[in-house]
PDB file of C-alpha atoms in Angstrom:
ATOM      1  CA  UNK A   1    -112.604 -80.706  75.758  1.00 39.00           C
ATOM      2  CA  UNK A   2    -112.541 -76.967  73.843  1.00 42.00           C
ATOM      3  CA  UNK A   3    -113.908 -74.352  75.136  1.00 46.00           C
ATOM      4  CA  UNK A   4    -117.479 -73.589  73.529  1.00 57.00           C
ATOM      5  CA  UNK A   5    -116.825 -69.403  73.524  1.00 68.00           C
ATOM      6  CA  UNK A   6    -120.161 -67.819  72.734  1.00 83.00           C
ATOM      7  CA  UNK A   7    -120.838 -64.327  72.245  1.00 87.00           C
ATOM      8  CA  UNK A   8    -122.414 -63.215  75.318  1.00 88.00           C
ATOM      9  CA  UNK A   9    -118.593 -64.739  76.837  1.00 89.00           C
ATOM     10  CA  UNK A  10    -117.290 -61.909  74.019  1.00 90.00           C
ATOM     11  CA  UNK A  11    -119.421 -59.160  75.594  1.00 92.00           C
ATOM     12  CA  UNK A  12    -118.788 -60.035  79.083  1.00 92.00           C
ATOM     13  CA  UNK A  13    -115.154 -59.669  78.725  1.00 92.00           C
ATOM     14  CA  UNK A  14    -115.904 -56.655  76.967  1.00 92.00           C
ATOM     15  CA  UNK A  15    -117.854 -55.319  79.660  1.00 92.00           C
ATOM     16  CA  UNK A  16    -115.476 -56.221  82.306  1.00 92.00           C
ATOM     17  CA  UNK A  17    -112.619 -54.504  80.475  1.00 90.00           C
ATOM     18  CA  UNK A  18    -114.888 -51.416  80.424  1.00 89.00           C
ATOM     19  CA  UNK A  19    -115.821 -51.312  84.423  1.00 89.00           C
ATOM     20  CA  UNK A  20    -111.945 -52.102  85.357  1.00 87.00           C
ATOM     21  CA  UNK A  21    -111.152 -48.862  82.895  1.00 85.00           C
ATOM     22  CA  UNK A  22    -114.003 -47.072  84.361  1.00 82.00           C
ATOM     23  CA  UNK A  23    -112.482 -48.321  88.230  1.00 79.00           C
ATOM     24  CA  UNK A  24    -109.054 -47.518  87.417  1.00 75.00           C
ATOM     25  CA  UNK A  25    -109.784 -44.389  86.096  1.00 68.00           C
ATOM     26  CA  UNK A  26    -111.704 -42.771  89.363  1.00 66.00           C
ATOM     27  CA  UNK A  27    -109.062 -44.900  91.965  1.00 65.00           C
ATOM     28  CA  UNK A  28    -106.553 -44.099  90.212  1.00 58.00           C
ATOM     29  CA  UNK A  29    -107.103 -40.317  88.643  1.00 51.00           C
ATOM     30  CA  UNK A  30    -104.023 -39.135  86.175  1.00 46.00           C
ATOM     31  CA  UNK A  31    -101.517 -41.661  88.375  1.00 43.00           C
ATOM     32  CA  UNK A  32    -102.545 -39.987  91.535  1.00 41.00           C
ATOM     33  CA  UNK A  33    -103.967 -42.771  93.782  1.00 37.00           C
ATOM     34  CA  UNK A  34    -107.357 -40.888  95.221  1.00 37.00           C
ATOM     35  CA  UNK A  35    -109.134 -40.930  98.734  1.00 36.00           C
ATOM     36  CA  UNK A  36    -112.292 -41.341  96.871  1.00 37.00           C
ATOM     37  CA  UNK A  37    -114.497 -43.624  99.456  1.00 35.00           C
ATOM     38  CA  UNK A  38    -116.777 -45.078  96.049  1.00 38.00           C
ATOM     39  CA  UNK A  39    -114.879 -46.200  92.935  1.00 39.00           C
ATOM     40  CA  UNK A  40    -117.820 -45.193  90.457  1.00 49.00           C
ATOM     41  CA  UNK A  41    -120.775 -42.738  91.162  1.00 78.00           C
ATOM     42  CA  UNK A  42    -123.880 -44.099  91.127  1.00 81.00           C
ATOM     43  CA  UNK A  43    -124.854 -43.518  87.563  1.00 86.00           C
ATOM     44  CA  UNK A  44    -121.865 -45.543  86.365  1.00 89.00           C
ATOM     45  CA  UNK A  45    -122.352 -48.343  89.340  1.00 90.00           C
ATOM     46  CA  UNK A  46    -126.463 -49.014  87.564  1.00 92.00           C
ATOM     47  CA  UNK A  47    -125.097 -48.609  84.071  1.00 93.00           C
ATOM     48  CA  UNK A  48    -122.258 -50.948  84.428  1.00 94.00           C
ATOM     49  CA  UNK A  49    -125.023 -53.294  86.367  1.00 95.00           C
ATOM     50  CA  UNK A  50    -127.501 -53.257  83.629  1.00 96.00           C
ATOM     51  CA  UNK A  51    -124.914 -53.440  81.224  1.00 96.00           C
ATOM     52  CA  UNK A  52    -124.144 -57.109  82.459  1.00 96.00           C
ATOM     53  CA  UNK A  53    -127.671 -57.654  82.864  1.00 96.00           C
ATOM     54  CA  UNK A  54    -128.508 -57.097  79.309  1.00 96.00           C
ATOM     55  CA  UNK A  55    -125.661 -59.537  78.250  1.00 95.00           C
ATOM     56  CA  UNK A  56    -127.231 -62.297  80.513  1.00 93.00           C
ATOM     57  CA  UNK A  57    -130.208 -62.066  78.443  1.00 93.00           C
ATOM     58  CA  UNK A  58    -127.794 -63.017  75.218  1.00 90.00           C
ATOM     59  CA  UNK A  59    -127.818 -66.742  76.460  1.00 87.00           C
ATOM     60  CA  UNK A  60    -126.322 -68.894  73.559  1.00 84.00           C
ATOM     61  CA  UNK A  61    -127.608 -66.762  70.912  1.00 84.00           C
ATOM     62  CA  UNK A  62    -125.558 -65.961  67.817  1.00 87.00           C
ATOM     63  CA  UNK A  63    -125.509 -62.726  67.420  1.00 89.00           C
ATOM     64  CA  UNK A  64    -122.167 -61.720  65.886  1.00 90.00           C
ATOM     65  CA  UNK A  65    -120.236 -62.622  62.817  1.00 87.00           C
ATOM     66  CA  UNK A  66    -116.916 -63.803  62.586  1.00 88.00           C
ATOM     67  CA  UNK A  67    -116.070 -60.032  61.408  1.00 90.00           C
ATOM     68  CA  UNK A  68    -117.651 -58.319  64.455  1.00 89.00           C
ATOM     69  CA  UNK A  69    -115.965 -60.840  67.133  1.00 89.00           C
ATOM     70  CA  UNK A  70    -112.345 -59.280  65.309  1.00 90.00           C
ATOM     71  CA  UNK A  71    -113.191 -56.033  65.472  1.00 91.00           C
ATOM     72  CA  UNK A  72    -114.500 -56.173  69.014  1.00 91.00           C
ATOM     73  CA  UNK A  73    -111.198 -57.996  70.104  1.00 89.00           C
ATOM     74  CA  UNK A  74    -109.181 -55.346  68.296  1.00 90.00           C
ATOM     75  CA  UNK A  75    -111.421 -52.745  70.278  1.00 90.00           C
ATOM     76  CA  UNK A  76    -110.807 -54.546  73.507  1.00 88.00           C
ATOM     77  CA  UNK A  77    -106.779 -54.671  73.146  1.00 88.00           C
ATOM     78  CA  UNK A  78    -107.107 -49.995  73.852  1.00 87.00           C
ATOM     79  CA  UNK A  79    -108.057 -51.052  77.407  1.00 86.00           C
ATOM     80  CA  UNK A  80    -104.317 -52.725  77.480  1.00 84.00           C
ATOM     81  CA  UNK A  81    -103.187 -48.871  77.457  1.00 79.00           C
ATOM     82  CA  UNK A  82    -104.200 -46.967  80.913  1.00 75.00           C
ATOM     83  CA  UNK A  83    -106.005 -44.186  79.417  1.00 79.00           C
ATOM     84  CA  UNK A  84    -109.451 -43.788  80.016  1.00 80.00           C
ATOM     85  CA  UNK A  85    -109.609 -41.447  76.862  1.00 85.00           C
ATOM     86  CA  UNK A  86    -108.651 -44.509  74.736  1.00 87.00           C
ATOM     87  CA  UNK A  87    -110.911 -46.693  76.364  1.00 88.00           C
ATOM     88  CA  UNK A  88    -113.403 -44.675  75.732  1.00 89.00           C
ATOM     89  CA  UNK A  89    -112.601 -44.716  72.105  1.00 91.00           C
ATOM     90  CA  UNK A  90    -113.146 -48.355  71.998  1.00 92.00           C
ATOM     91  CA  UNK A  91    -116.240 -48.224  74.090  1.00 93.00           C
ATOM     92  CA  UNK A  92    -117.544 -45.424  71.457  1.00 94.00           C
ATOM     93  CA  UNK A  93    -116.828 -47.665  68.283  1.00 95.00           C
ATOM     94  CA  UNK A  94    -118.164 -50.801  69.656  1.00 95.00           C
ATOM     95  CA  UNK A  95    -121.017 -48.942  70.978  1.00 95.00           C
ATOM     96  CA  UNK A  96    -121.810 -47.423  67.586  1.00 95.00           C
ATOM     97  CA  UNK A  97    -121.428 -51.115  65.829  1.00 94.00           C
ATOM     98  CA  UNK A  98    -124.025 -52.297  68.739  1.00 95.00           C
ATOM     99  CA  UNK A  99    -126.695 -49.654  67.834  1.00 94.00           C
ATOM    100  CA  UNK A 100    -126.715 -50.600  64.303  1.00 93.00           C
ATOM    101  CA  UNK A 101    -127.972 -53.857  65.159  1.00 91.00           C
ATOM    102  CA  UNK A 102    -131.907 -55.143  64.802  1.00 89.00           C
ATOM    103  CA  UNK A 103    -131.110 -57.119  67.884  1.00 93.00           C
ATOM    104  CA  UNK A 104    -132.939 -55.066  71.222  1.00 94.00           C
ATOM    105  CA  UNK A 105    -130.288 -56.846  72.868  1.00 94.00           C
ATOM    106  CA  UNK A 106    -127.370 -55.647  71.251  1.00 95.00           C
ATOM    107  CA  UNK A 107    -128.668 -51.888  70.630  1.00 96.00           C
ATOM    108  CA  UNK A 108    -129.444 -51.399  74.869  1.00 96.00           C
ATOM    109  CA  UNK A 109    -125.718 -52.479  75.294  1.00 96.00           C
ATOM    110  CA  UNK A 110    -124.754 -50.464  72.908  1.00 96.00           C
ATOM    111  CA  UNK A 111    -126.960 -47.356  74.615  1.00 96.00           C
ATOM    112  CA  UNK A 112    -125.567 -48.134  77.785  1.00 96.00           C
ATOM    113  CA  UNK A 113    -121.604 -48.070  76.800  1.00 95.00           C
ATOM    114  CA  UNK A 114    -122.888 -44.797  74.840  1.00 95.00           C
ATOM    115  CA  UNK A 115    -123.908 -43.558  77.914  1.00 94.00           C
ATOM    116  CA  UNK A 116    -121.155 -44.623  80.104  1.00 93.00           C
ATOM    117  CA  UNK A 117    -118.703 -42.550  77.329  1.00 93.00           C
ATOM    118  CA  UNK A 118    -121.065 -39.724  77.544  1.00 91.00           C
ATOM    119  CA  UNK A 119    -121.032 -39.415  81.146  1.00 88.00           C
ATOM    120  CA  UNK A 120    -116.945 -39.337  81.020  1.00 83.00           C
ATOM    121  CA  UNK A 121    -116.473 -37.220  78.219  1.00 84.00           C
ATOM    122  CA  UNK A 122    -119.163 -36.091  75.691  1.00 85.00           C
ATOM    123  CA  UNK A 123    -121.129 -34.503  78.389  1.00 84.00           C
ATOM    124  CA  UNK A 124    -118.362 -32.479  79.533  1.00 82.00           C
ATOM    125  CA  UNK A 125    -118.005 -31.380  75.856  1.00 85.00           C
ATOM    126  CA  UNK A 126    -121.568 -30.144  75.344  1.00 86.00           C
ATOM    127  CA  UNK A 127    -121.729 -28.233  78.897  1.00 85.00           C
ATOM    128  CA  UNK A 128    -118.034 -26.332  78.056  1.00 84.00           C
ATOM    129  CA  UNK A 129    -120.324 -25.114  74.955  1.00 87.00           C
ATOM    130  CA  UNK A 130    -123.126 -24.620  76.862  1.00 86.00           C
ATOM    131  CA  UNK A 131    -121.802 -22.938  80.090  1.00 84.00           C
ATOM    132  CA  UNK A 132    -122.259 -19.594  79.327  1.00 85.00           C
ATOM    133  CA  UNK A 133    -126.023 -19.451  78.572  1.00 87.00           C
ATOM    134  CA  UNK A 134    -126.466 -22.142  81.557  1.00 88.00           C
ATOM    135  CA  UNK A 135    -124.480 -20.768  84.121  1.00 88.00           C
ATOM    136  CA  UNK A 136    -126.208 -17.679  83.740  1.00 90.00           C
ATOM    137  CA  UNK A 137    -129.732 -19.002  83.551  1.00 90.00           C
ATOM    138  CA  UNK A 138    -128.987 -20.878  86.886  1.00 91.00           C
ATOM    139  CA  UNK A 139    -127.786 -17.479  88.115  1.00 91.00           C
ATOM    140  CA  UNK A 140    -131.144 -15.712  87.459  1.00 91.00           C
ATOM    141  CA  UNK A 141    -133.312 -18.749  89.422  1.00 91.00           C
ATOM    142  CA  UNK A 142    -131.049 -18.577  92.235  1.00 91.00           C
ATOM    143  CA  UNK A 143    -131.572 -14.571  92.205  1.00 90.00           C
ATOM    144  CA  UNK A 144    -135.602 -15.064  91.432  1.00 90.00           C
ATOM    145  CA  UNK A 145    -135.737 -17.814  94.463  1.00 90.00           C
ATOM    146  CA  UNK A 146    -134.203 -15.436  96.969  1.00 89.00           C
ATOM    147  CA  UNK A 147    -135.573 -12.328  95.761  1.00 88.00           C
ATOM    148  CA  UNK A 148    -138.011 -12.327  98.444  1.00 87.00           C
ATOM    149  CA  UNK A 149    -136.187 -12.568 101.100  1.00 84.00           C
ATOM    150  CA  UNK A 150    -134.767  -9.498 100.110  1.00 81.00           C
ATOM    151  CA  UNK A 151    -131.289  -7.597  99.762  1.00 82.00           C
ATOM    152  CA  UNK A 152    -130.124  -9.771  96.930  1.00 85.00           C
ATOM    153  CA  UNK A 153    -129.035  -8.755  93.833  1.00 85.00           C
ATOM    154  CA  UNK A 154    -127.346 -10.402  90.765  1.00 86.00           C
ATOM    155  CA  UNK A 155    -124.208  -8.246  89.029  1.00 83.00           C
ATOM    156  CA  UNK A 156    -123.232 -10.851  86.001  1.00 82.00           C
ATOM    157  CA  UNK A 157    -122.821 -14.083  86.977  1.00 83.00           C
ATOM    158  CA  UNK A 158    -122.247 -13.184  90.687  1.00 86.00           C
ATOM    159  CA  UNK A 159    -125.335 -13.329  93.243  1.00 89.00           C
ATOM    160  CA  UNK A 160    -124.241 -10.345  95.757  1.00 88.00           C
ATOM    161  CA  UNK A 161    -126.299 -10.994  99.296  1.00 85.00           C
ATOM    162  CA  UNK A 162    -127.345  -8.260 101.561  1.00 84.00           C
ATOM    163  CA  UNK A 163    -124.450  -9.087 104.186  1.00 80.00           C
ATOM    164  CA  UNK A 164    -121.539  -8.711 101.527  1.00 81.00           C
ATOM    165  CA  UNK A 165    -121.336 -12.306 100.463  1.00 85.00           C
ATOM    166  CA  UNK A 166    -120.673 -12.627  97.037  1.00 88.00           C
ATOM    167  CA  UNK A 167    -120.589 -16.044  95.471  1.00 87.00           C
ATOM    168  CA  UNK A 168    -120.816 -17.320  91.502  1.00 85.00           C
ATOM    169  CA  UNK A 169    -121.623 -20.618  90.330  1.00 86.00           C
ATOM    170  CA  UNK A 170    -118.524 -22.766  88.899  1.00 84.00           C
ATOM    171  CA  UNK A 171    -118.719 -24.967  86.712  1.00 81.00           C
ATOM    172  CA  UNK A 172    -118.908 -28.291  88.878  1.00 79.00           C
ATOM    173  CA  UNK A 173    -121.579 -26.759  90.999  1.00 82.00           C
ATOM    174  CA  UNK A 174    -123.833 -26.755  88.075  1.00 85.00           C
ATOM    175  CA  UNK A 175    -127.181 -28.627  87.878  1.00 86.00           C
ATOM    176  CA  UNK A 176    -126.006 -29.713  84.172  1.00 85.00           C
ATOM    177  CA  UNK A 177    -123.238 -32.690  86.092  1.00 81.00           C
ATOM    178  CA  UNK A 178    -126.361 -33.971  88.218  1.00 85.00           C
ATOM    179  CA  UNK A 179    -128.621 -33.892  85.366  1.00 89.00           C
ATOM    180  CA  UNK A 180    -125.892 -36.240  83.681  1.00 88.00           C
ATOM    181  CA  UNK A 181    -126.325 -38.728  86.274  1.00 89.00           C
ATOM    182  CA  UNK A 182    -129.460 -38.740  86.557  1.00 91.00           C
ATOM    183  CA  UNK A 183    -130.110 -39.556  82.924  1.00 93.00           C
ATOM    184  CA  UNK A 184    -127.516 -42.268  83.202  1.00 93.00           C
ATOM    185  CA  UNK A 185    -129.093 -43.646  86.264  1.00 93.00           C
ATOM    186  CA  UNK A 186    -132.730 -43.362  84.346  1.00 94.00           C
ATOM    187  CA  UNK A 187    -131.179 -45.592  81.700  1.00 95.00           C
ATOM    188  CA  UNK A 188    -129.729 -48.053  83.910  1.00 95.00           C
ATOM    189  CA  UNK A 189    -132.981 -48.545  85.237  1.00 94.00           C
ATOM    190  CA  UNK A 190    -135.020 -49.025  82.584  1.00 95.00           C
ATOM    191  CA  UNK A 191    -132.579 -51.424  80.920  1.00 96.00           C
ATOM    192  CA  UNK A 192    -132.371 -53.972  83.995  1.00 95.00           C
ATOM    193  CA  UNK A 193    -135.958 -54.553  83.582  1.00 92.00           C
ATOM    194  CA  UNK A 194    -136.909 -54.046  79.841  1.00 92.00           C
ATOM    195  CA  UNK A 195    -135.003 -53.886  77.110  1.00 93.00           C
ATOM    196  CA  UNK A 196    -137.356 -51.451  75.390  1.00 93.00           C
ATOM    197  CA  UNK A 197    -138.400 -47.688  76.183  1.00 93.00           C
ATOM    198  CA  UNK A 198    -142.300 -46.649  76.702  1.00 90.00           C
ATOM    199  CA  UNK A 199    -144.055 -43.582  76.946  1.00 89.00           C
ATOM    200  CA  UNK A 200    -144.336 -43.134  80.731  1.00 90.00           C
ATOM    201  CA  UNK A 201    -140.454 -43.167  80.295  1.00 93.00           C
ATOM    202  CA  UNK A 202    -139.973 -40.181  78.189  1.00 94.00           C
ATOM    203  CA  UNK A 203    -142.414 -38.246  81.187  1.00 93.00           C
ATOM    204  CA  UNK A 204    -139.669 -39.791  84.101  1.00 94.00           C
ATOM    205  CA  UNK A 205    -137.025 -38.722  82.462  1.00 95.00           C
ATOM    206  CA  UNK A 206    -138.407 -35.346  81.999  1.00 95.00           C
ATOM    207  CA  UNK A 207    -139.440 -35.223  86.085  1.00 95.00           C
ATOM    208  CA  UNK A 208    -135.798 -36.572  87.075  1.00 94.00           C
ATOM    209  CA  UNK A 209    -134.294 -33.468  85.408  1.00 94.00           C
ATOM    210  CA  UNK A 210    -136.082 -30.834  86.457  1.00 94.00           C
ATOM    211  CA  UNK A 211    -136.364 -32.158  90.260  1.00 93.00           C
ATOM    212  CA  UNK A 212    -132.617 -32.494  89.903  1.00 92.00           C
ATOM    213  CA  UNK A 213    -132.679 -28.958  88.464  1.00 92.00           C
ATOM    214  CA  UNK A 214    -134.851 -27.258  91.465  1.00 93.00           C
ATOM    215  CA  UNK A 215    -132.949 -29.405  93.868  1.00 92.00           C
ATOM    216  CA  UNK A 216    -129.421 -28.242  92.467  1.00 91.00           C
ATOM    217  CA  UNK A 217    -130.751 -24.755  92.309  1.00 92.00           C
ATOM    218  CA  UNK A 218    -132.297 -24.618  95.915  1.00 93.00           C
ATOM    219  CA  UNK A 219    -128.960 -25.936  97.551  1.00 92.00           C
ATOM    220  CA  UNK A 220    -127.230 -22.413  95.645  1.00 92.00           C
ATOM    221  CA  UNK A 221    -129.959 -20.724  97.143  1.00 91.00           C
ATOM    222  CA  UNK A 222    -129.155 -21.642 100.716  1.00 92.00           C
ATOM    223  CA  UNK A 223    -125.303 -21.248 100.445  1.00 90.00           C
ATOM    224  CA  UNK A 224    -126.008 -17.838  98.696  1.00 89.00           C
ATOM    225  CA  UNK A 225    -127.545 -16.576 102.243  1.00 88.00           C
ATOM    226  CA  UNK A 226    -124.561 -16.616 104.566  1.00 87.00           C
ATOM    227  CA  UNK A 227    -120.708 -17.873 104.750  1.00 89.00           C
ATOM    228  CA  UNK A 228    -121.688 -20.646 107.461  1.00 90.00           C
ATOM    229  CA  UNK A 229    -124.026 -21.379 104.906  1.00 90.00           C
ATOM    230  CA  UNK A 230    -122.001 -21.997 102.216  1.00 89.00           C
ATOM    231  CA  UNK A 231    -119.886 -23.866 104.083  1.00 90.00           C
ATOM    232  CA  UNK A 232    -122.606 -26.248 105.216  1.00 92.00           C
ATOM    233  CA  UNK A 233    -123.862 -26.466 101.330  1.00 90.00           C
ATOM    234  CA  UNK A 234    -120.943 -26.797  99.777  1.00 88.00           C
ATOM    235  CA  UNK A 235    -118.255 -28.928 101.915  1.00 87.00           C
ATOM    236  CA  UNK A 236    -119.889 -29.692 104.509  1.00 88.00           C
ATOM    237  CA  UNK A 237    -123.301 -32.350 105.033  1.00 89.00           C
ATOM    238  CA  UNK A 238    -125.346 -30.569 102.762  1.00 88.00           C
ATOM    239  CA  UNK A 239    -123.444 -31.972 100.118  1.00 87.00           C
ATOM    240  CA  UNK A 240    -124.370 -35.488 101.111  1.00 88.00           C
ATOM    241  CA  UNK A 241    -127.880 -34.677 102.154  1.00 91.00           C
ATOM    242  CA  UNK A 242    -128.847 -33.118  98.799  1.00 90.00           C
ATOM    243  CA  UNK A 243    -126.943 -36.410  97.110  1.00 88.00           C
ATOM    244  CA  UNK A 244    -129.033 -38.747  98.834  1.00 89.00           C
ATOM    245  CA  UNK A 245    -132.604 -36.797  98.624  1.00 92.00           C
ATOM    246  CA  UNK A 246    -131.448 -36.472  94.401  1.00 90.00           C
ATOM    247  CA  UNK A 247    -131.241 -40.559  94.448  1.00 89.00           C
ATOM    248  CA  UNK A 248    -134.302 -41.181  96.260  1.00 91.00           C
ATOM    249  CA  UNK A 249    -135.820 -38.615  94.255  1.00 92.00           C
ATOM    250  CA  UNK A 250    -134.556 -40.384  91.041  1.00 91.00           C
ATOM    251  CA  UNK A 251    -135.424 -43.953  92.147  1.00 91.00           C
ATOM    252  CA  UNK A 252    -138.970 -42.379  93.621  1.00 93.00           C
ATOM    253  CA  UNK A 253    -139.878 -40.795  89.780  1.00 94.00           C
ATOM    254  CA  UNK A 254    -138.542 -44.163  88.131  1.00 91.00           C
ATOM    255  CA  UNK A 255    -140.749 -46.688  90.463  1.00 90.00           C
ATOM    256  CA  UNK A 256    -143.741 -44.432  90.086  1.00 89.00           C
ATOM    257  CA  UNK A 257    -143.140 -44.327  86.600  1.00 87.00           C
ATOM    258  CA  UNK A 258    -143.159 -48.196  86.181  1.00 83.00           C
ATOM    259  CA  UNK A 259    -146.146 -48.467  88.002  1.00 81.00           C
ATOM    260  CA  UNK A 260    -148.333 -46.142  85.887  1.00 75.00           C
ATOM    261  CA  UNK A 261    -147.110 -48.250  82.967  1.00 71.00           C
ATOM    262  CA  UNK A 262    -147.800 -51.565  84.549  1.00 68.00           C
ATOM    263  CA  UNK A 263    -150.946 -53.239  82.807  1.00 63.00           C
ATOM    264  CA  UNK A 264    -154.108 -53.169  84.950  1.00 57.00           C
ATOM    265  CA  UNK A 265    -155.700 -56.539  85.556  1.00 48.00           C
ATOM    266  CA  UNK A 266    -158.983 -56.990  84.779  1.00 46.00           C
TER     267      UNK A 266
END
């Protein structure tokens, strides 16, 4: 008895291929074997979720041609080669082919593989153009925030403290990587429930980025003010206590979102 192969069975292996990529590329970073404790952050753990979710909702539908099925197996044969950049090639051009589609379906997988490639590589592109102009706004709202407290000054991108302490924000400490996942995570979201956007989603979205901004720029704040401090903020459990209150933060915005949108019975 043959095997009746329908498309969602196409996008599922797709899919799969994609997470193991994704997997082997943060267990395994540049053939280094890592201590990393979680194999994908959270943003890629919800949009690899809602990824599969949305190809449940394929059923037996026929959605592709016989030309789309070949080019999406020729796509799939890049994750073969273990190189994330690659993969993310093939994630790009199927995720392009997917957006072009009339099918709701089709175009929120193809958001959410968009999104997964952003969130490796295209976001990392815009914020190295970027940095400059944002590293140095998030400089001046760290110096406004502690400006009352006194002794602070900013020379350049440094914040100089009244004590001697003299920190700068890098690159990785910027709010710009949270707001990333918090977009990512906002999209996830949305498509495990709906396969559509609506207004009230446009208004979480903006709420998730600037309470990830103010959250992100209140933890500089506190390591700016002594070298215990920074320690605590930056290595130490403040790094895992701002995590956590960003994803309940996040998750808080999205449910209160959904509920403002929910139709009010009569």
């Amino acid at each position: 008895m043959g095997v009746n192969l329908r498309d969602r069975h196409v996008m599922f292996a797709f899919a799969g291929c994609a997470a193991l990529a994704t997997l082997w590329h943060r267990i395994v970073p540049e053939g280094v074997t890592s201590s990393r404790v979680l194999p994908f952050s959270a943003g890629e753990a919800i949009a690899l979720f809602a990824l599969f979710v949305v190809i449940t909702r394929m059923k037996n539908d026929t959605l592709f041609t016989r030309v789309d099925l070949l080019i999406i197996a020729a796509l799939g044969v890049a994750f073969v080669l273990p190189s994330m950049m690659i993969a993310c090639v093939a994630m790009t051009a199927t995720a392009l082919m997917l957006l072009t589609r009339h099918d709701a379906r089709l175009t929120s997988a193809g958001q959410l593989l968009l999104a997964l490639v952003s969130f490796q590589y295209f976001a990392r592109l815009i914020f190295d153009l970027i940095a400059p102009y944002a590293l140095w706004l998030e400089t001046i709202a760290v110096t406004t925030l502690l400006s009352p407290l006194g002794g602070f000054s900013r020379d350049g991108f440094d914040i100089v403290g009244p004590n001697g302490l003299t920190i700068f924000i890098e690159p990785p400490c910027s709010a710009f990587h949270n707001v990333s996942v918090a977009v990512i995570i906002w999209l996830g979201l949305i498509k495990i429930e709906r396969l559509h956007f609506v207004r009230s989603d446009w208004w979480a979205l903006t709420a998730m980025i600037g309470v990830t901004i103010l959250l992100n720029t209140i933890r500089i704040t506190l390591m700016a003010q002594s070298l215990t401090m920074l320690q605590y903020w930056h290595d130490g459990a403040g790094v895992t206590i701002v995590t956590v209150v960003m994803l309940v933060s996040v998750l808080a915005i999205s449910l209160l979102s959904r509920a403002a949108s929910a139709p009010k019975l009569a």
